[in-house]
Amino acid sequence: MSGSLAKSGLPAAAPVICVVGARPNYMKMAPIIRAFAAHEPPLPTLLVHTGQHYDPAMKDRLFTDLELPAPDVNLAVGSGTHAVQTAEVMKRFEPVIDERGARAVLVVGDVNSTLACALVAAKRHIPVIHVESGLRSNDRRMPEEINRILTDQLSDVLYTTERSAHDNLRREGIADERMVFVGNVMIDSLLASRSRAVPPVELLAAAGLDPSRIEGGYGVVTLHRPSNVDHAETLGPIIDALREIAHRLPLVFALHPRTRANLERFGMLDRLDAPGFLILPPQGYLEMLGLMAGAAMVLTDSGGIQEETTALGVPCLTIRENTERPITVEQGTNTLVGTDPGAIVSAAWAVLDGGGKRGRVPEHWDGRTAERIAGHLAGWLAEHETALDA
């Protein structure tokens, strides 16, 4: 290990600290941890779970589904406002660095934990590695957009999923030598897990729903973004559009707790009590993968699902006005339909009548992204530490 680490008082085998905080992070981190272990020589890691996703049962299920090792450290932060949650992660993460050392801190995605841990590391002069850099919706009303922009500014190495991300980063003054196009690590998890996906018929039967209801085809729905579900005047028309679609195509709706709570608060939960809906609680990764792979279409406001449906070749209707993943629209199966109910229904009819977009799988979405990250990062760290020693 470099003299720079010894001089700073860090352990000789200081790890790369890998941070996960919420569900989307797990799919991105699992193949990275495996690739670091398989690299020759291996890259020692310390897996820190901030506890931002605070449902223990769902967290444990996702770790099992993705074959992700149990976290070395759980900060158990839990819920709170964006400010409270971000501050609490920072307060609890810094002592981990003090106690365990850090060769670098690797963060993924755009959740509050991503920014919080990047900020702590940057102020401690520890290299920040950001996986999934440069994605932009150009809508700063989204808290994730603020997290993305600030994390990229703090990062020493920025791994990108699509080449257009480099243009975004250049506009923000980030030098080309900090950017590396590696592909989409979330697709590594999808390809590695697809053979273990739970068949939809089995899933519905286990949930006490009649599997014969989807024999002629079905769609999948997920909704969770505050802009869609926190206001009755937005959520109500979206649900009405889904009800109209469900008359023609059964919709399997994995109902997010936030969405359920708001439907109850607005007195709208009974709108889902219709023959075309099959309502499920939040699902594990392998269950959602099976549902999406067999669907005629997916209607969602999730960023990750836009990517997963593109990789699966399944038409996706994104109920948002913008996307930070434009490649899924330009090359993949995704169509932005906004929140107008008429537009949502029309787009659904276009899929059912014409088959929808099939697109193509983008460059480097090949299941080997984590390998590329491990190979590049090992070399970058060696060069960085040699430069510090000089």
Tab-separated table of N, CA and C in Angstrom, residues 150-298:
chain	number	residue	atom	x	y	z
A	150	LEU	N	-24.344	17.662	-7.762
A	150	LEU	CA	-23.358	17.920	-6.720
A	150	LEU	C	-22.392	16.749	-6.553
A	151	THR	N	-22.883	15.527	-6.632
A	151	THR	CA	-21.990	14.370	-6.515
A	151	THR	C	-20.967	14.361	-7.638
A	152	ASP	N	-21.399	14.668	-8.853
A	152	ASP	CA	-20.456	14.695	-9.971
A	152	ASP	C	-19.385	15.767	-9.780
A	153	GLN	N	-19.756	16.909	-9.217
A	153	GLN	CA	-18.772	17.952	-8.975
A	153	GLN	C	-17.729	17.520	-7.947
A	154	LEU	N	-18.125	16.676	-7.007
A	154	LEU	CA	-17.229	16.226	-5.951
A	154	LEU	C	-16.349	15.051	-6.373
A	155	SER	N	-16.691	14.378	-7.464
A	155	SER	CA	-16.080	13.086	-7.791
A	155	SER	C	-14.764	13.234	-8.531
A	156	ASP	N	-13.854	12.291	-8.241
A	156	ASP	CA	-12.563	12.229	-8.922
A	156	ASP	C	-12.633	11.366	-10.175
A	157	VAL	N	-13.419	10.283	-10.111
A	157	VAL	CA	-13.636	9.397	-11.265
A	157	VAL	C	-15.132	9.288	-11.473
A	158	LEU	N	-15.569	9.545	-12.719
A	158	LEU	CA	-16.992	9.555	-13.034
A	158	LEU	C	-17.257	8.499	-14.104
A	159	TYR	N	-17.879	7.385	-13.703
A	159	TYR	CA	-18.205	6.300	-14.616
A	159	TYR	C	-19.594	6.546	-15.200
A	160	THR	N	-19.702	6.486	-16.525
A	160	THR	CA	-20.947	6.844	-17.207
A	160	THR	C	-21.590	5.646	-17.874
A	161	THR	N	-22.931	5.718	-17.998
A	161	THR	CA	-23.708	4.636	-18.610
A	161	THR	C	-23.980	4.870	-20.084
A	162	GLU	N	-23.880	6.125	-20.526
A	162	GLU	CA	-24.136	6.464	-21.924
A	162	GLU	C	-23.258	7.642	-22.318
A	163	ARG	N	-22.913	7.721	-23.596
A	163	ARG	CA	-21.955	8.725	-24.043
A	163	ARG	C	-22.506	10.145	-23.930
A	164	SER	N	-23.812	10.322	-24.025
A	164	SER	CA	-24.384	11.667	-23.913
A	164	SER	C	-24.124	12.274	-22.545
A	165	ALA	N	-23.875	11.442	-21.541
A	165	ALA	CA	-23.577	11.952	-20.203
A	165	ALA	C	-22.312	12.806	-20.214
A	166	HIS	N	-21.372	12.505	-21.105
A	166	HIS	CA	-20.130	13.280	-21.165
A	166	HIS	C	-20.403	14.716	-21.591
A	167	ASP	N	-21.358	14.918	-22.474
A	167	ASP	CA	-21.708	16.281	-22.879
A	167	ASP	C	-22.284	17.060	-21.695
A	168	ASN	N	-23.117	16.399	-20.907
A	168	ASN	CA	-23.669	17.051	-19.713
A	168	ASN	C	-22.557	17.468	-18.760
A	169	LEU	N	-21.602	16.587	-18.549
A	169	LEU	CA	-20.525	16.865	-17.607
A	169	LEU	C	-19.615	17.980	-18.120
A	170	ARG	N	-19.329	17.976	-19.422
A	170	ARG	CA	-18.496	19.046	-19.976
A	170	ARG	C	-19.148	20.407	-19.791
A	171	ARG	N	-20.476	20.473	-19.981
A	171	ARG	CA	-21.177	21.750	-19.800
A	171	ARG	C	-21.069	22.249	-18.356
A	172	GLU	N	-20.845	21.332	-17.439
A	172	GLU	CA	-20.723	21.702	-16.033
A	172	GLU	C	-19.267	21.870	-15.597
A	173	GLY	N	-18.349	21.892	-16.585
A	173	GLY	CA	-16.954	22.206	-16.298
A	173	GLY	C	-16.108	21.051	-15.834
A	174	ILE	N	-16.552	19.836	-16.042
A	174	ILE	CA	-15.803	18.661	-15.595
A	174	ILE	C	-14.888	18.193	-16.725
A	175	ALA	N	-13.619	17.967	-16.389
A	175	ALA	CA	-12.611	17.614	-17.382
A	175	ALA	C	-12.820	16.205	-17.914
A	176	ASP	N	-12.507	16.036	-19.196
A	176	ASP	CA	-12.691	14.744	-19.852
A	176	ASP	C	-11.922	13.621	-19.154
A	177	GLU	N	-10.746	13.934	-18.609
A	177	GLU	CA	-9.931	12.869	-18.025
A	177	GLU	C	-10.549	12.279	-16.763
A	178	ARG	N	-11.543	12.932	-16.206
A	178	ARG	CA	-12.226	12.367	-15.034
A	178	ARG	C	-13.373	11.438	-15.435
A	179	MET	N	-13.773	11.440	-16.700
A	179	MET	CA	-14.926	10.657	-17.164
A	179	MET	C	-14.470	9.357	-17.815
A	180	VAL	N	-15.205	8.279	-17.543
A	180	VAL	CA	-14.917	6.988	-18.181
A	180	VAL	C	-16.250	6.341	-18.556
A	181	PHE	N	-16.431	6.078	-19.848
A	181	PHE	CA	-17.649	5.405	-20.317
A	181	PHE	C	-17.471	3.913	-20.128
A	182	VAL	N	-18.283	3.325	-19.249
A	182	VAL	CA	-18.153	1.899	-18.941
A	182	VAL	C	-19.402	1.100	-19.274
A	183	GLY	N	-20.576	1.764	-19.370
A	183	GLY	CA	-21.829	1.056	-19.596
A	183	GLY	C	-22.686	1.059	-18.347
A	184	ASN	N	-23.700	0.229	-18.348
A	184	ASN	CA	-24.734	0.270	-17.313
A	184	ASN	C	-24.625	-0.932	-16.389
A	185	VAL	N	-24.169	-0.671	-15.159
A	185	VAL	CA	-23.932	-1.776	-14.229
A	185	VAL	C	-25.240	-2.421	-13.770
A	186	MET	N	-26.353	-1.672	-13.830
A	186	MET	CA	-27.641	-2.265	-13.463
A	186	MET	C	-28.000	-3.421	-14.400
A	187	ILE	N	-27.569	-3.319	-15.645
A	187	ILE	CA	-27.849	-4.384	-16.605
A	187	ILE	C	-27.002	-5.615	-16.305
A	188	ASP	N	-25.851	-5.440	-15.667
A	188	ASP	CA	-25.082	-6.602	-15.198
A	188	ASP	C	-25.947	-7.453	-14.271
A	189	SER	N	-26.630	-6.781	-13.327
A	189	SER	CA	-27.482	-7.522	-12.395
A	189	SER	C	-28.643	-8.186	-13.114
A	190	LEU	N	-29.249	-7.471	-14.043
A	190	LEU	CA	-30.395	-8.020	-14.764
A	190	LEU	C	-30.000	-9.290	-15.524
A	191	LEU	N	-28.899	-9.226	-16.264
A	191	LEU	CA	-28.496	-10.381	-17.064
A	191	LEU	C	-28.065	-11.543	-16.173
A	192	ALA	N	-27.433	-11.238	-15.049
A	192	ALA	CA	-26.993	-12.303	-14.140
A	192	ALA	C	-28.161	-12.968	-13.431
A	193	SER	N	-29.270	-12.237	-13.291
A	193	SER	CA	-30.401	-12.723	-12.487
A	193	SER	C	-31.557	-13.259	-13.315
A	194	ARG	N	-31.547	-13.033	-14.608
A	194	ARG	CA	-32.752	-13.309	-15.398
A	194	ARG	C	-33.192	-14.768	-15.316
A	195	SER	N	-32.244	-15.683	-15.262
A	195	SER	CA	-32.625	-17.101	-15.226
A	195	SER	C	-33.291	-17.472	-13.903
A	196	ARG	N	-33.141	-16.619	-12.876
A	196	ARG	CA	-33.739	-16.899	-11.573
A	196	ARG	C	-35.010	-16.082	-11.334
A	197	ALA	N	-35.460	-15.327	-12.350
A	197	ALA	CA	-36.657	-14.498	-12.190
A	197	ALA	C	-37.874	-15.367	-11.860
A	198	VAL	N	-38.730	-14.835	-11.004
A	198	VAL	CA	-39.925	-15.572	-10.594
A	198	VAL	C	-40.996	-15.455	-11.679
A	199	PRO	N	-41.518	-16.567	-12.204
A	199	PRO	CA	-42.570	-16.490	-13.225
A	199	PRO	C	-43.802	-15.768	-12.685
A	200	PRO	N	-44.425	-14.902	-13.480
A	200	PRO	CA	-45.588	-14.141	-13.000
A	200	PRO	C	-46.723	-15.016	-12.484
A	201	VAL	N	-46.951	-16.153	-13.132
A	201	VAL	CA	-48.036	-17.036	-12.692
A	201	VAL	C	-47.791	-17.518	-11.269
A	202	GLU	N	-46.556	-17.898	-10.981
A	202	GLU	CA	-46.222	-18.339	-9.626
A	202	GLU	C	-46.388	-17.202	-8.630
A	203	LEU	N	-45.972	-16.013	-9.022
A	203	LEU	CA	-46.056	-14.864	-8.131
A	203	LEU	C	-47.505	-14.554	-7.764
A	204	LEU	N	-48.369	-14.515	-8.774
A	204	LEU	CA	-49.776	-14.196	-8.518
A	204	LEU	C	-50.435	-15.283	-7.666
A	205	ALA	N	-50.127	-16.532	-7.966
A	205	ALA	CA	-50.716	-17.624	-7.188
A	205	ALA	C	-50.302	-17.529	-5.721
A	206	ALA	N	-49.026	-17.204	-5.482
A	206	ALA	CA	-48.544	-17.076	-4.109
A	206	ALA	C	-49.204	-15.917	-3.382
A	207	ALA	N	-49.613	-14.896	-4.141
A	207	ALA	CA	-50.270	-13.727	-3.553
A	207	ALA	C	-51.774	-13.918	-3.406
A	208	GLY	N	-52.280	-15.080	-3.803
A	208	GLY	CA	-53.706	-15.349	-3.690
A	208	GLY	C	-54.537	-14.750	-4.795
A	209	LEU	N	-53.887	-14.397	-5.905
A	209	LEU	CA	-54.594	-13.845	-7.065
A	209	LEU	C	-54.704	-14.910	-8.145
A	210	ASP	N	-55.698	-14.795	-8.985
A	210	ASP	CA	-55.985	-15.801	-10.014
A	210	ASP	C	-55.040	-15.624	-11.201
A	211	PRO	N	-54.086	-16.537	-11.411
A	211	PRO	CA	-53.144	-16.398	-12.518
A	211	PRO	C	-53.813	-16.418	-13.888
A	212	SER	N	-55.008	-17.013	-13.987
A	212	SER	CA	-55.673	-17.078	-15.297
A	212	SER	C	-56.052	-15.696	-15.810
A	213	ARG	N	-56.075	-14.714	-14.942
A	213	ARG	CA	-56.440	-13.355	-15.352
A	213	ARG	C	-55.402	-12.721	-16.262
A	214	ILE	N	-54.186	-13.261	-16.295
A	214	ILE	CA	-53.148	-12.665	-17.154
A	214	ILE	C	-52.810	-13.558	-18.344
A	215	GLU	N	-53.634	-14.588	-18.576
A	215	GLU	CA	-53.313	-15.519	-19.665
A	215	GLU	C	-53.290	-14.834	-21.026
A	216	GLY	N	-54.102	-13.802	-21.222
A	216	GLY	CA	-54.122	-13.097	-22.501
A	216	GLY	C	-53.165	-11.934	-22.577
A	217	GLY	N	-52.288	-11.812	-21.589
A	217	GLY	CA	-51.346	-10.702	-21.547
A	217	GLY	C	-51.663	-9.773	-20.388
A	218	TYR	N	-50.688	-8.966	-20.021
A	218	TYR	CA	-50.870	-8.053	-18.896
A	218	TYR	C	-49.851	-6.917	-18.997
A	219	GLY	N	-50.119	-5.855	-18.251
A	219	GLY	CA	-49.162	-4.767	-18.086
A	219	GLY	C	-48.720	-4.690	-16.637
A	220	VAL	N	-47.642	-3.968	-16.403
A	220	VAL	CA	-47.110	-3.753	-15.052
A	220	VAL	C	-47.102	-2.258	-14.772
A	221	VAL	N	-47.485	-1.885	-13.545
A	221	VAL	CA	-47.519	-0.481	-13.143
A	221	VAL	C	-46.690	-0.288	-11.879
A	222	THR	N	-45.860	0.762	-11.862
A	222	THR	CA	-45.238	1.245	-10.628
A	222	THR	C	-45.331	2.762	-10.624
A	223	LEU	N	-45.691	3.325	-9.501
A	223	LEU	CA	-45.759	4.783	-9.307
A	223	LEU	C	-45.264	5.111	-7.905
A	224	HIS	N	-44.326	6.049	-7.820
A	224	HIS	CA	-43.853	6.418	-6.487
A	224	HIS	C	-43.351	7.846	-6.377
A	225	ARG	N	-43.099	8.528	-7.497
A	225	ARG	CA	-42.474	9.852	-7.417
A	225	ARG	C	-43.414	10.856	-6.763
A	226	PRO	N	-42.886	11.655	-5.838
A	226	PRO	CA	-43.730	12.641	-5.162
A	226	PRO	C	-44.506	13.533	-6.120
A	227	SER	N	-43.893	13.914	-7.231
A	227	SER	CA	-44.588	14.798	-8.180
A	227	SER	C	-45.826	14.150	-8.769
A	228	ASN	N	-45.866	12.823	-8.787
A	228	ASN	CA	-47.020	12.102	-9.319
A	228	ASN	C	-48.019	11.687	-8.249
A	229	VAL	N	-47.543	11.374	-7.053
A	229	VAL	CA	-48.435	10.722	-6.075
A	229	VAL	C	-48.771	11.577	-4.862
A	230	ASP	N	-48.143	12.723	-4.705
A	230	ASP	CA	-48.375	13.518	-3.499
A	230	ASP	C	-49.493	14.543	-3.620
A	231	HIS	N	-50.068	14.673	-4.820
A	231	HIS	CA	-51.099	15.688	-5.034
A	231	HIS	C	-52.307	15.029	-5.702
A	232	ALA	N	-53.483	15.218	-5.100
A	232	ALA	CA	-54.695	14.570	-5.598
A	232	ALA	C	-55.003	14.966	-7.028
A	233	GLU	N	-54.724	16.222	-7.376
A	233	GLU	CA	-55.062	16.702	-8.718
A	233	GLU	C	-54.192	16.078	-9.795
A	234	THR	N	-53.047	15.492	-9.413
A	234	THR	CA	-52.201	14.762	-10.367
A	234	THR	C	-52.460	13.267	-10.289
A	235	LEU	N	-52.487	12.734	-9.081
A	235	LEU	CA	-52.634	11.291	-8.915
A	235	LEU	C	-53.986	10.792	-9.397
A	236	GLY	N	-55.051	11.525	-9.115
A	236	GLY	CA	-56.390	11.075	-9.500
A	236	GLY	C	-56.528	10.827	-10.996
A	237	PRO	N	-56.164	11.802	-11.849
A	237	PRO	CA	-56.266	11.558	-13.293
A	237	PRO	C	-55.375	10.423	-13.785
A	238	ILE	N	-54.186	10.249	-13.169
A	238	ILE	CA	-53.331	9.131	-13.578
A	238	ILE	C	-54.022	7.808	-13.272
A	239	ILE	N	-54.607	7.687	-12.100
A	239	ILE	CA	-55.323	6.453	-11.740
A	239	ILE	C	-56.504	6.235	-12.682
A	240	ASP	N	-57.214	7.305	-13.042
A	240	ASP	CA	-58.338	7.165	-13.970
A	240	ASP	C	-57.864	6.653	-15.329
A	241	ALA	N	-56.693	7.135	-15.789
A	241	ALA	CA	-56.141	6.645	-17.058
A	241	ALA	C	-55.804	5.159	-16.962
A	242	LEU	N	-55.214	4.767	-15.832
A	242	LEU	CA	-54.891	3.354	-15.642
A	242	LEU	C	-56.154	2.497	-15.597
A	243	ARG	N	-57.221	3.026	-14.995
A	243	ARG	CA	-58.488	2.288	-14.959
A	243	ARG	C	-59.002	2.040	-16.372
A	244	GLU	N	-58.870	3.041	-17.229
A	244	GLU	CA	-59.348	2.874	-18.612
A	244	GLU	C	-58.524	1.819	-19.332
A	245	ILE	N	-57.218	1.853	-19.148
A	245	ILE	CA	-56.353	0.854	-19.782
A	245	ILE	C	-56.669	-0.544	-19.262
A	246	ALA	N	-56.958	-0.631	-17.954
A	246	ALA	CA	-57.213	-1.938	-17.324
A	246	ALA	C	-58.486	-2.596	-17.842
A	247	HIS	N	-59.380	-1.838	-18.451
A	247	HIS	CA	-60.563	-2.451	-19.073
A	247	HIS	C	-60.159	-3.352	-20.242
A	248	ARG	N	-59.033	-3.029	-20.858
A	248	ARG	CA	-58.596	-3.772	-22.046
A	248	ARG	C	-57.425	-4.702	-21.751
A	249	LEU	N	-56.550	-4.294	-20.823
A	249	LEU	CA	-55.358	-5.076	-20.503
A	249	LEU	C	-55.223	-5.148	-18.987
A	250	PRO	N	-55.258	-6.333	-18.385
A	250	PRO	CA	-55.068	-6.427	-16.934
A	250	PRO	C	-53.748	-5.783	-16.524
A	251	LEU	N	-53.785	-5.042	-15.424
A	251	LEU	CA	-52.599	-4.342	-14.940
A	251	LEU	C	-52.205	-4.876	-13.571
A	252	VAL	N	-50.989	-5.380	-13.481
A	252	VAL	CA	-50.418	-5.807	-12.202
A	252	VAL	C	-49.741	-4.581	-11.602
A	253	PHE	N	-50.274	-4.106	-10.499
A	253	PHE	CA	-49.856	-2.841	-9.890
A	253	PHE	C	-49.123	-3.165	-8.591
A	254	ALA	N	-47.789	-2.999	-8.600
A	254	ALA	CA	-46.999	-3.166	-7.372
A	254	ALA	C	-47.077	-1.841	-6.619
A	255	LEU	N	-47.902	-1.789	-5.615
A	255	LEU	CA	-48.312	-0.521	-5.007
A	255	LEU	C	-47.317	-0.078	-3.930
A	256	HIS	N	-46.644	1.020	-4.209
A	256	HIS	CA	-45.653	1.592	-3.290
A	256	HIS	C	-46.351	2.099	-2.023
A	257	PRO	N	-45.733	1.956	-0.846
A	257	PRO	CA	-46.379	2.432	0.388
A	257	PRO	C	-46.768	3.903	0.341
A	258	ARG	N	-45.932	4.738	-0.268
A	258	ARG	CA	-46.251	6.169	-0.367
A	258	ARG	C	-47.500	6.384	-1.196
A	259	THR	N	-47.608	5.646	-2.298
A	259	THR	CA	-48.759	5.782	-3.179
A	259	THR	C	-50.024	5.282	-2.498
A	260	ARG	N	-49.927	4.146	-1.833
A	260	ARG	CA	-51.087	3.613	-1.107
A	260	ARG	C	-51.551	4.603	-0.042
A	261	ALA	N	-50.604	5.146	0.720
A	261	ALA	CA	-50.971	6.082	1.788
A	261	ALA	C	-51.671	7.307	1.229
A	262	ASN	N	-51.195	7.802	0.094
A	262	ASN	CA	-51.819	8.990	-0.496
A	262	ASN	C	-53.188	8.678	-1.089
A	263	LEU	N	-53.330	7.514	-1.689
A	263	LEU	CA	-54.650	7.125	-2.195
A	263	LEU	C	-55.654	7.051	-1.047
A	264	GLU	N	-55.228	6.515	0.076
A	264	GLU	CA	-56.107	6.479	1.244
A	264	GLU	C	-56.410	7.886	1.742
A	265	ARG	N	-55.394	8.727	1.794
A	265	ARG	CA	-55.571	10.091	2.298
A	265	ARG	C	-56.510	10.897	1.417
A	266	PHE	N	-56.454	10.658	0.106
A	266	PHE	CA	-57.298	11.398	-0.837
A	266	PHE	C	-58.663	10.735	-1.046
A	267	GLY	N	-58.910	9.598	-0.378
A	267	GLY	CA	-60.167	8.884	-0.558
A	267	GLY	C	-60.298	8.236	-1.923
A	268	MET	N	-59.164	7.803	-2.493
A	268	MET	CA	-59.148	7.262	-3.852
A	268	MET	C	-58.808	5.785	-3.919
A	269	LEU	N	-58.534	5.148	-2.785
A	269	LEU	CA	-58.066	3.770	-2.842
A	269	LEU	C	-59.081	2.849	-3.496
A	270	ASP	N	-60.373	3.159	-3.354
A	270	ASP	CA	-61.390	2.294	-3.945
A	270	ASP	C	-61.374	2.343	-5.469
A	271	ARG	N	-60.674	3.314	-6.061
A	271	ARG	CA	-60.577	3.357	-7.526
A	271	ARG	C	-59.789	2.178	-8.073
A	272	LEU	N	-58.999	1.554	-7.222
A	272	LEU	CA	-58.250	0.370	-7.653
A	272	LEU	C	-59.051	-0.913	-7.479
A	273	ASP	N	-60.224	-0.783	-6.912
A	273	ASP	CA	-61.090	-1.956	-6.729
A	273	ASP	C	-61.883	-2.175	-8.013
A	274	ALA	N	-61.177	-2.642	-9.034
A	274	ALA	CA	-61.767	-2.825	-10.360
A	274	ALA	C	-61.251	-4.132	-10.943
A	275	PRO	N	-62.024	-4.782	-11.796
A	275	PRO	CA	-61.653	-6.109	-12.307
A	275	PRO	C	-60.303	-6.149	-13.011
A	276	GLY	N	-59.899	-5.036	-13.624
A	276	GLY	CA	-58.668	-5.059	-14.408
A	276	GLY	C	-57.399	-4.924	-13.608
A	277	PHE	N	-57.491	-4.645	-12.312
A	277	PHE	CA	-56.304	-4.454	-11.490
A	277	PHE	C	-55.984	-5.702	-10.676
A	278	LEU	N	-54.712	-6.035	-10.613
A	278	LEU	CA	-54.206	-7.049	-9.696
A	278	LEU	C	-53.198	-6.330	-8.809
A	279	ILE	N	-53.576	-6.047	-7.571
A	279	ILE	CA	-52.777	-5.220	-6.680
A	279	ILE	C	-51.851	-6.088	-5.835
A	280	LEU	N	-50.572	-5.728	-5.870
A	280	LEU	CA	-49.554	-6.429	-5.087
A	280	LEU	C	-48.829	-5.432	-4.189
A	281	PRO	N	-48.260	-5.897	-3.088
A	281	PRO	CA	-47.358	-5.046	-2.314
A	281	PRO	C	-46.037	-4.893	-3.058
A	282	PRO	N	-45.139	-4.041	-2.570
A	282	PRO	CA	-43.810	-3.937	-3.208
A	282	PRO	C	-43.164	-5.314	-3.331
A	283	GLN	N	-42.498	-5.523	-4.452
A	283	GLN	CA	-41.961	-6.840	-4.761
A	283	GLN	C	-40.441	-6.878	-4.693
A	284	GLY	N	-39.922	-8.075	-4.503
A	284	GLY	CA	-38.485	-8.280	-4.566
A	284	GLY	C	-37.966	-8.131	-5.980
A	285	TYR	N	-36.654	-8.126	-6.099
A	285	TYR	CA	-36.023	-7.911	-7.408
A	285	TYR	C	-36.378	-9.021	-8.399
A	286	LEU	N	-36.285	-10.273	-7.971
A	286	LEU	CA	-36.541	-11.384	-8.891
A	286	LEU	C	-38.013	-11.443	-9.300
A	287	GLU	N	-38.912	-11.031	-8.400
A	287	GLU	CA	-40.333	-10.995	-8.735
A	287	GLU	C	-40.616	-9.907	-9.764
A	288	MET	N	-40.045	-8.709	-9.551
A	288	MET	CA	-40.261	-7.621	-10.511
A	288	MET	C	-39.635	-7.939	-11.860
A	289	LEU	N	-38.498	-8.595	-11.829
A	289	LEU	CA	-37.842	-8.970	-13.083
A	289	LEU	C	-38.727	-9.922	-13.878
A	290	GLY	N	-39.315	-10.900	-13.208
A	290	GLY	CA	-40.213	-11.818	-13.892
A	290	GLY	C	-41.446	-11.129	-14.433
A	291	LEU	N	-42.021	-10.217	-13.638
A	291	LEU	CA	-43.198	-9.475	-14.097
A	291	LEU	C	-42.885	-8.658	-15.333
A	292	MET	N	-41.788	-7.913	-15.305
A	292	MET	CA	-41.448	-7.053	-16.440
A	292	MET	C	-41.124	-7.854	-17.693
A	293	ALA	N	-40.378	-8.937	-17.524
A	293	ALA	CA	-39.963	-9.724	-18.687
A	293	ALA	C	-41.154	-10.303	-19.446
A	294	GLY	N	-42.262	-10.598	-18.733
A	294	GLY	CA	-43.417	-11.199	-19.389
A	294	GLY	C	-44.495	-10.218	-19.797
A	295	ALA	N	-44.290	-8.921	-19.541
A	295	ALA	CA	-45.352	-7.936	-19.740
A	295	ALA	C	-45.492	-7.486	-21.191
A	296	ALA	N	-46.722	-7.107	-21.537
A	296	ALA	CA	-46.956	-6.472	-22.840
A	296	ALA	C	-46.464	-5.039	-22.834
A	297	MET	N	-46.522	-4.394	-21.663
A	297	MET	CA	-45.981	-3.048	-21.498
A	297	MET	C	-45.808	-2.785	-20.020
A	298	VAL	N	-44.984	-1.789	-19.714
A	298	VAL	CA	-44.788	-1.332	-18.336
A	298	VAL	C	-45.100	0.157	-18.295
